[in-house]
CSV table of C-alpha atoms and ligand atoms in Angstrom, one decimal:
chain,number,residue,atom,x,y,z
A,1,UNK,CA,131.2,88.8,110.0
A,2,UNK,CA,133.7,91.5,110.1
A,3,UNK,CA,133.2,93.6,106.9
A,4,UNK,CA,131.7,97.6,107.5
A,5,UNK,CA,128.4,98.0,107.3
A,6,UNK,CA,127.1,99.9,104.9
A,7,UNK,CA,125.7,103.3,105.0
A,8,UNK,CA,125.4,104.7,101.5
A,9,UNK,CA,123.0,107.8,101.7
A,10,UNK,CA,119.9,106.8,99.6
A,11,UNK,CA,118.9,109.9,97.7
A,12,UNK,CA,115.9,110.5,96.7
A,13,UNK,CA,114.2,108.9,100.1
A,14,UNK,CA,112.5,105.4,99.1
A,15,UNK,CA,108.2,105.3,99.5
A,16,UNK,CA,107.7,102.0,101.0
A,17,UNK,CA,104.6,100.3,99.9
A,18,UNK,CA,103.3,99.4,103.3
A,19,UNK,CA,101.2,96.1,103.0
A,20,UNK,CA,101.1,97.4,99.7
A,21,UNK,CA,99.0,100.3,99.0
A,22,UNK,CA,96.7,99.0,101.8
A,23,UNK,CA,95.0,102.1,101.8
A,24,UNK,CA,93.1,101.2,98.8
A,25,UNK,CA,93.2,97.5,98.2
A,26,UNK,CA,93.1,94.3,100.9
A,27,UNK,CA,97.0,94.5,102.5
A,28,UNK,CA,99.1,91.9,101.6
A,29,UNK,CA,97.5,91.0,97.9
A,30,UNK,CA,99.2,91.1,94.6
A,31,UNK,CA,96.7,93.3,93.5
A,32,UNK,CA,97.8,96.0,96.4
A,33,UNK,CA,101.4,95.6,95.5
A,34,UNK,CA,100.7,96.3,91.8
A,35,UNK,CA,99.0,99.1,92.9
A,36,UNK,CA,101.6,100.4,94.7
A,37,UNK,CA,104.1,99.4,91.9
A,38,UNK,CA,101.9,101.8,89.1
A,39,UNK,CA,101.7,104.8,91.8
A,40,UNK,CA,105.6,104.7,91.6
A,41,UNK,CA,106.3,102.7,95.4
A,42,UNK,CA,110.0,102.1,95.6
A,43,UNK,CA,109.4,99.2,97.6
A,44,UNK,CA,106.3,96.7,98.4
A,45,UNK,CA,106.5,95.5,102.0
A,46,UNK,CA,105.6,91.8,102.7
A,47,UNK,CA,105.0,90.9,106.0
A,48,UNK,CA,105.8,87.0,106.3
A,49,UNK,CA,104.9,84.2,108.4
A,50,UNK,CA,104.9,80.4,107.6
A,51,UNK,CA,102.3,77.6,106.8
A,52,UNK,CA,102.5,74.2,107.9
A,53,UNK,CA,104.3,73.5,105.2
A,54,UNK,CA,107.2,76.0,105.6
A,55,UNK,CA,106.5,78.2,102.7
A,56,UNK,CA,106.6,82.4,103.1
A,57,UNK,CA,103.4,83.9,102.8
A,58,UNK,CA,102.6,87.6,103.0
A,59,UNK,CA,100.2,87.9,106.1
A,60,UNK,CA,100.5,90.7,108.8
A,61,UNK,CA,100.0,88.1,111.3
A,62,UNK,CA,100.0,84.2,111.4
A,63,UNK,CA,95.9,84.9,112.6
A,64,UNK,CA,94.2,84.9,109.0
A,65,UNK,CA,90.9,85.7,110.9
A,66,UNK,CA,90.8,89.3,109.8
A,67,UNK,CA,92.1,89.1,106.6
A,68,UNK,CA,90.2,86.0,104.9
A,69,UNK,CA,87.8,84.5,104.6
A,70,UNK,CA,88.1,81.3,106.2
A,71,UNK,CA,85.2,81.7,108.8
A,72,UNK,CA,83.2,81.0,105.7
A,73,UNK,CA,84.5,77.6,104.9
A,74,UNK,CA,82.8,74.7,106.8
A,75,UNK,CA,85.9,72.3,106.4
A,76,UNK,CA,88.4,74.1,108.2
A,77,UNK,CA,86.1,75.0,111.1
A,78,UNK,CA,87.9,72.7,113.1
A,79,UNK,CA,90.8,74.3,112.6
A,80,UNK,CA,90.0,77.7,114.6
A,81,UNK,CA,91.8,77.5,117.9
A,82,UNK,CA,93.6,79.6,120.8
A,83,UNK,CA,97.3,80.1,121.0
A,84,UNK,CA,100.1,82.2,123.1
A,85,UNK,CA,101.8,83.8,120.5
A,86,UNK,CA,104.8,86.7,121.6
A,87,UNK,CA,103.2,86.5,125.1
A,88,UNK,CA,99.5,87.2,124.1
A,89,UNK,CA,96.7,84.5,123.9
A,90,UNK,CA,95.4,84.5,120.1
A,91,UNK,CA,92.1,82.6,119.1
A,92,UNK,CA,91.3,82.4,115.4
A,93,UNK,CA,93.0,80.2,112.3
A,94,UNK,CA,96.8,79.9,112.0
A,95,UNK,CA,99.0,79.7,109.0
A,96,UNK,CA,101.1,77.1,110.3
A,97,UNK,CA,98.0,74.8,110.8
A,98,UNK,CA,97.3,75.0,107.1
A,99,UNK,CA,99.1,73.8,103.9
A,100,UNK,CA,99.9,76.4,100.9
A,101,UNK,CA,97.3,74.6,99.2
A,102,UNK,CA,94.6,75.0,101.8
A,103,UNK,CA,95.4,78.5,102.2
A,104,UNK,CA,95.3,78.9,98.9
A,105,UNK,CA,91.7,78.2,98.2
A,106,UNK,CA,90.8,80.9,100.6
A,107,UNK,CA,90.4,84.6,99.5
A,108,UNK,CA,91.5,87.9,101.2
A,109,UNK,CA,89.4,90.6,102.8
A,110,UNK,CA,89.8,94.0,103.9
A,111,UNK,CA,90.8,94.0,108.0
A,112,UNK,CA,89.6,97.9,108.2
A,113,UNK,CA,85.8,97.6,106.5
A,114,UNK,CA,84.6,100.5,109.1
A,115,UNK,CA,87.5,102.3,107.8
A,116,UNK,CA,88.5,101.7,104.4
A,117,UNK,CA,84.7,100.5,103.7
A,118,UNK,CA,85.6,101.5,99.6
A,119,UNK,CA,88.4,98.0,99.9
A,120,UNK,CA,85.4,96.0,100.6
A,121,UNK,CA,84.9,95.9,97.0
A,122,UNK,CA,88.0,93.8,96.3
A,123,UNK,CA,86.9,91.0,99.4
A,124,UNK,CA,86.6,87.4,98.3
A,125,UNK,CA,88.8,88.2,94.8
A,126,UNK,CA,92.6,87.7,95.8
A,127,UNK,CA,94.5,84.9,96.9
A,128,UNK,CA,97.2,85.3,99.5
A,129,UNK,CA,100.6,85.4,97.8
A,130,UNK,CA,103.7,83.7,98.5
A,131,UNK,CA,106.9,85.6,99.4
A,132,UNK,CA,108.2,84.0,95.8
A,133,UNK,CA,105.2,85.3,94.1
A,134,UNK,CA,105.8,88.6,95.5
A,135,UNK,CA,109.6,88.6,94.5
A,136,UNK,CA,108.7,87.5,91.2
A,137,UNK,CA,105.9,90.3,91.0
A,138,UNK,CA,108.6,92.8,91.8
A,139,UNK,CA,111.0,91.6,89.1
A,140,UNK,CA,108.1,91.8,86.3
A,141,UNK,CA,107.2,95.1,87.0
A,142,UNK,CA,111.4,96.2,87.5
A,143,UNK,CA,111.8,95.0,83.9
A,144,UNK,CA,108.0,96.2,82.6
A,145,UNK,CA,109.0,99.9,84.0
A,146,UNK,CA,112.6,100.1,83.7
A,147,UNK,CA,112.4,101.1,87.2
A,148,UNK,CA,114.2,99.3,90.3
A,149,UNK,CA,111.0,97.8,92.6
A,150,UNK,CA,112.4,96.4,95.5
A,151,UNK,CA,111.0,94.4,98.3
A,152,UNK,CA,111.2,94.9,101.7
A,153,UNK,CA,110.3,92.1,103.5
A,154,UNK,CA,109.3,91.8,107.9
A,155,UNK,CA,109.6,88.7,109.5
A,156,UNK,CA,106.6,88.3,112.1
A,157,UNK,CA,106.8,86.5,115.0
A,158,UNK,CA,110.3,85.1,114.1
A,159,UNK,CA,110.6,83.6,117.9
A,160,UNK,CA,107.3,82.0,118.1
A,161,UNK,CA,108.0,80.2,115.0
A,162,UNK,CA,111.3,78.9,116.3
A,163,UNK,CA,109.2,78.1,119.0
A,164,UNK,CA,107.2,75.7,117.2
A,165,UNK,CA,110.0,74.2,115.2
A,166,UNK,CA,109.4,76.1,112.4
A,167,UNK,CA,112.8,78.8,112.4
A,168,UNK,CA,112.7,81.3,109.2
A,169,UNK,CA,116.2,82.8,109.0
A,170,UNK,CA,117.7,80.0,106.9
A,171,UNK,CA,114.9,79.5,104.7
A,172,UNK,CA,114.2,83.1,104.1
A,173,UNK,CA,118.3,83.6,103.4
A,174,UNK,CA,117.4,80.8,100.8
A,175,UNK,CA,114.4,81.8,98.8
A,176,UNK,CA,116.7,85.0,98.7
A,177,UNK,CA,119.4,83.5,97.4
A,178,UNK,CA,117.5,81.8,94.8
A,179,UNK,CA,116.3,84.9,93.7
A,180,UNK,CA,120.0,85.9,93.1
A,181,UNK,CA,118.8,88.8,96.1
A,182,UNK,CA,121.1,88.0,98.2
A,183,UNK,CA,123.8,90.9,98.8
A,184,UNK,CA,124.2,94.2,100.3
A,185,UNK,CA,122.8,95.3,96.5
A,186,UNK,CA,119.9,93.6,96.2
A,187,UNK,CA,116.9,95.8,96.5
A,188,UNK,CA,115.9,94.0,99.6
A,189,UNK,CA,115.7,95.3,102.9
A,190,UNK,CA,114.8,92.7,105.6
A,191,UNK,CA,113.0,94.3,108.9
A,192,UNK,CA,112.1,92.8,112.3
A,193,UNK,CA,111.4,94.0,115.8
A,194,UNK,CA,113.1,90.8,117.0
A,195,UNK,CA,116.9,91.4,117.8
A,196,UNK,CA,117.8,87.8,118.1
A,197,UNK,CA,116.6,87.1,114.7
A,198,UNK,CA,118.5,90.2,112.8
A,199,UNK,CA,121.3,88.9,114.9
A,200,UNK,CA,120.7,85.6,113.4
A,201,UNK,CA,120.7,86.9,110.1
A,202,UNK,CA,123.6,88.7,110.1
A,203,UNK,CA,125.5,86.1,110.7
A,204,UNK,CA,124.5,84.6,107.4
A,205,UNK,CA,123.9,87.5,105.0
A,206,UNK,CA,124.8,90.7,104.1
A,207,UNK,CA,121.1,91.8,103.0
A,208,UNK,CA,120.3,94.9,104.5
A,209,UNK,CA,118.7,94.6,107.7
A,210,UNK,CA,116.6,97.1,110.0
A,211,UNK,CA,116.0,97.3,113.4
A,212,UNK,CA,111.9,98.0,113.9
A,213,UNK,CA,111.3,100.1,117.1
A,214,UNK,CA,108.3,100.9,118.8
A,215,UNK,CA,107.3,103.8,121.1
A,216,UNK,CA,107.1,101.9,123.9
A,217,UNK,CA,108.3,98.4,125.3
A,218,UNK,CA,111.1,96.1,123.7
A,219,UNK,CA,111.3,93.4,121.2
A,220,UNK,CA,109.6,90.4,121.8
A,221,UNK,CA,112.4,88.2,122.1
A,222,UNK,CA,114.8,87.3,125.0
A,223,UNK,CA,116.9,90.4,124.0
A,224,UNK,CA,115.5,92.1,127.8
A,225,UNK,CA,116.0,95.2,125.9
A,226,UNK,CA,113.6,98.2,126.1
A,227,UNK,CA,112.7,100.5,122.8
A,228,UNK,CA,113.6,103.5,124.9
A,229,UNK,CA,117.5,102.0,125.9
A,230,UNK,CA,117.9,100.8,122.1
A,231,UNK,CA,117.3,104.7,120.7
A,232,UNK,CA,120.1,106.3,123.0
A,233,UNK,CA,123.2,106.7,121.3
A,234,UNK,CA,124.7,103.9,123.3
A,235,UNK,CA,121.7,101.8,121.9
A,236,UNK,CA,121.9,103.2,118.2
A,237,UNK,CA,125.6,102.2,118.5
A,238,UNK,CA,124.8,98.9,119.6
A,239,UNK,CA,122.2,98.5,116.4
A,240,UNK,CA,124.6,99.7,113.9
A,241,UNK,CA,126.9,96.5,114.7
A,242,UNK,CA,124.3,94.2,113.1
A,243,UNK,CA,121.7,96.7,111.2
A,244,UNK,CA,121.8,99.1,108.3
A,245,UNK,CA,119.1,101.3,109.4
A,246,UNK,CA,116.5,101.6,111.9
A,247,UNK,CA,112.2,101.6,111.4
A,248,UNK,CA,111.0,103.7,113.9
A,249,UNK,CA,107.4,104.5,114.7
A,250,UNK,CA,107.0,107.9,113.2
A,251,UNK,CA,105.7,109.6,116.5
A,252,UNK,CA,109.2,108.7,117.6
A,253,UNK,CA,110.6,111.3,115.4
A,254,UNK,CA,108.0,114.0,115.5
A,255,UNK,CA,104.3,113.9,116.3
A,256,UNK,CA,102.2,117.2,114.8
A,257,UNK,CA,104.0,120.1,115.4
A,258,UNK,CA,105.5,119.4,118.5
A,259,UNK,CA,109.4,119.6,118.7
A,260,UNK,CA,111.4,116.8,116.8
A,261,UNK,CA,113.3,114.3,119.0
A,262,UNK,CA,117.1,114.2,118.1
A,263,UNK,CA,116.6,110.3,116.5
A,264,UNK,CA,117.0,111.1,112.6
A,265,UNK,CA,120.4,113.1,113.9
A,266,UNK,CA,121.6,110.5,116.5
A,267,UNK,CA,120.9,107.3,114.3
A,268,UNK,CA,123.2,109.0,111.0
A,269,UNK,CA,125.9,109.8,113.5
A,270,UNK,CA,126.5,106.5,113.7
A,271,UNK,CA,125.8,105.4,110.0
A,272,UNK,CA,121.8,104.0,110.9
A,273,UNK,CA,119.5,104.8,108.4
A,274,UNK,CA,115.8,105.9,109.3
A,275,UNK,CA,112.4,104.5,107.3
A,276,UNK,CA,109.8,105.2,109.6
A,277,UNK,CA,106.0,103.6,109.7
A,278,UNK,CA,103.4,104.2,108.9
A,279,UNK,CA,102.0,107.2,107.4
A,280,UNK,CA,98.7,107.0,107.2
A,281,UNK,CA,95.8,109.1,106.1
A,282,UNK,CA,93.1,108.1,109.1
A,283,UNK,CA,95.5,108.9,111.7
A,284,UNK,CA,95.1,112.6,111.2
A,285,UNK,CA,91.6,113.3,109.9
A,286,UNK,CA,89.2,110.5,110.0
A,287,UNK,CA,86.8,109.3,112.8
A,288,UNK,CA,87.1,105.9,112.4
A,289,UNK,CA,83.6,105.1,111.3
A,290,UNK,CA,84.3,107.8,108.1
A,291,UNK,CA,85.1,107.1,104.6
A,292,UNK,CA,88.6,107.0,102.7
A,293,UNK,CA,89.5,108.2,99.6
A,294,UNK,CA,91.8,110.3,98.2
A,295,UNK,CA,90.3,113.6,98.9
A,296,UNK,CA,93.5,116.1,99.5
A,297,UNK,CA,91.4,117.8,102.4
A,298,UNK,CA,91.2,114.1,104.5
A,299,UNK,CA,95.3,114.2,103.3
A,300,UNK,CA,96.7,117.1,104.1
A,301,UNK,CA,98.1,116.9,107.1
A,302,UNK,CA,99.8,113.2,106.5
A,303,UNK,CA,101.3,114.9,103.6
A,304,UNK,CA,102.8,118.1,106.1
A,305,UNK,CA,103.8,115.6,108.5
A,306,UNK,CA,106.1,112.9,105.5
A,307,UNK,CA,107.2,116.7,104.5
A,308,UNK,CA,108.6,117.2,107.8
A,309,UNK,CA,110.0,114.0,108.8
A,310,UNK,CA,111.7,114.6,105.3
A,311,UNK,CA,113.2,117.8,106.4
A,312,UNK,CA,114.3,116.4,109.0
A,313,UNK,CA,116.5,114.1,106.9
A,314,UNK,CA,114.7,110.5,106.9
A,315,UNK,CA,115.8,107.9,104.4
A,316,UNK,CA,112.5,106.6,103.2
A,317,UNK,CA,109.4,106.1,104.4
A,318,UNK,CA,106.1,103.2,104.8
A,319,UNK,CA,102.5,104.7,104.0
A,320,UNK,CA,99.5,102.8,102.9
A,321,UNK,CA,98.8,105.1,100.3
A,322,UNK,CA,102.2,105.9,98.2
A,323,UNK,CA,100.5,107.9,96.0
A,324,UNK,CA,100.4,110.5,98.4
A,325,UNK,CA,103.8,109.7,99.9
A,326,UNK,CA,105.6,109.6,95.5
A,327,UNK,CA,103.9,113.1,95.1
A,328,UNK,CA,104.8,114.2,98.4
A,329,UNK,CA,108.4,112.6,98.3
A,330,UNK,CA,108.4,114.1,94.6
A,331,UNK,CA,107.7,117.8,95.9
A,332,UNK,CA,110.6,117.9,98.2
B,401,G3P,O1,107.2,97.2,109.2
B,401,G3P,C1,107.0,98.6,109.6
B,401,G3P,C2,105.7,98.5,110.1
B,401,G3P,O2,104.9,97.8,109.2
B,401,G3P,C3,105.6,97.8,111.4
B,401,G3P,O3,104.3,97.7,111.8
B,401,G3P,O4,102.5,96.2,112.4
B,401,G3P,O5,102.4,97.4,110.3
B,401,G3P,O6,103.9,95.5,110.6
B,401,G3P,P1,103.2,96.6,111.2
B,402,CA,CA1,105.3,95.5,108.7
């Protein structure tokens, strides 16, 4: 495709609902979107992976070990197995070994109990949604509130499901489409950390797409590209041919108060926009075995650090808990 990428400022910066707001209900639940949705989120963020019977489900990983229940049911014991999945060997229950309909009957459950222990309350009474039940979620609650809710969806493991015969480009470009979401204005940003696959989708959309970086390694695809060569400006350069922003992790842009790396600045220079992941309350304040809540002493600091990233000129931003990041955002 030859047409120029897009790189309309977005003002005010979007609050990404990440996994919902995971910081208070089980991730990936229609009840953690909707909660996100009523605290103001911009955008809920469905992480997707694929059942057997190639339908989009909102998991963070194709393992449904940690987040259901399905060590509790005695007819899909059988079903727990080992895999290599992006290099790393996996044992647990997979989504692609199971129907929509058998995944259906199972429940979701916190994956943090030590950390989040007040989500436990919630285990055992959602269902895991579908990426269409999540789109038409975000539609309701657009035309309930009069406000634009968007989705931003992340493909997981996109090679590994190639792999297994199982590719999602076309089919999540469809289920899109359907949903008349399929242009540069849709609210719709689609995010990966594989290369090949944003590649792959650029070629048949013009949905906006953003290149996830980590702090360290590369993609997990055939790319051979490290992280640390992809936020150079020769690497940012190379993003912007196929991407409309970047997803950095936040430490990549500043970590406390130590000095802020130049990636906010060198992305915009050439037209990348920058949502970075994940602000989260326990990263700054909480041994791990403490509770959560929204005290604004266990908060302060993930607010001081979204206030600086947002001085520093980012485009939007995931948090588990968007009520903090709306209020914060809302301040600035
Ligand atoms: O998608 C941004 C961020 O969510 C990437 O990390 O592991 O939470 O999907 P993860
Ligand atoms: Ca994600």
């Amino acid at each position: 495709r030859s047409e120029p990428l897009s790189a309309k400022p977005l003002s005010p910066p979007i609050v990404i609902a990440h996994r919902g707001a995971s910081g208070e209900r089980p991730e990936h639940t229609l009840a953690s979107y909707e909660r996100a949705i009523e605290q103001g989120a911009d955008f809920i963020e469905p992480d997707l992976v694929l059942t057997k019977d190639d339908v989009f489900v909102a998991r963070h990983e194709n393992n449904i070990a940690d987040t259901t229940d399905v060590a509790e049911h005695p007819e899909f014991a059988d079903r727990r197995t080992t895999r290599t999945v992006d290099g790393e060997q996996v044992t647990g229950w997979f989504t692609e070994d199971f129907t929509l309909a058998e995944l259906k009957t199972l429940r979701a459950k916190e994956r943090l109990p030590l950390l989040r222990p007040d989500n436990t309350e919630y285990d055992g009474r959602y269902e895991i949604p579908t990426l269409d039940e999540v789109i038409a979620l975000a539609k309701r609650a657009s035309a309930e509130t009069g406000r634009t809710i968007g989705i931003y969806p992340e493909t997981k493991h996109p090679g590994y499901f190639a792999s297994i015969g199982q590719p999602m480009e076309r089919r999540l470009v469809a289920t899109l489409k359907a949903a008349g979401w399929d242009s540069a204005e849709a609210p719709v940003f689609i995010q990966s950390f594989e290369v090949a696959n944003l590649k792959r989708l650029h070629a048949m959309t013009d949905v906006r797409l953003i290149q996830l970086l980590n702090d360290k390694g590369g993609p997990a695809d055939d790319s051979g590209l490290s992280y640390a060569g992809m936020t150079t400006p020769a690497g940012l350069k190379q993003i912007a041919t196929y991407a409309w922003g970047i997803g950095p992790n936040k430490d990549m842009i500043a970590v406390g108060d130590r000095p802020a790396t130049l990636l906010v600045r060198d992305a915009h220079a050439v037209g990348l926009r920058v949502h970075p992941w994940t602000f989260r309350a326990e990263n700054y304040f909480l041994p791990r075995s403490s509770r959560t809540g929204l005290d604004p002493r266990r908060h302060g600091r993930m607010d001081a650090l979204i206030r600086r990233q947002l001085a520093l000129g980012i485009d939007g931003f995931f948090t588990d808990f968007p009520v903090i990041g709306v209020a914060v955002r809302d301040m600035a």
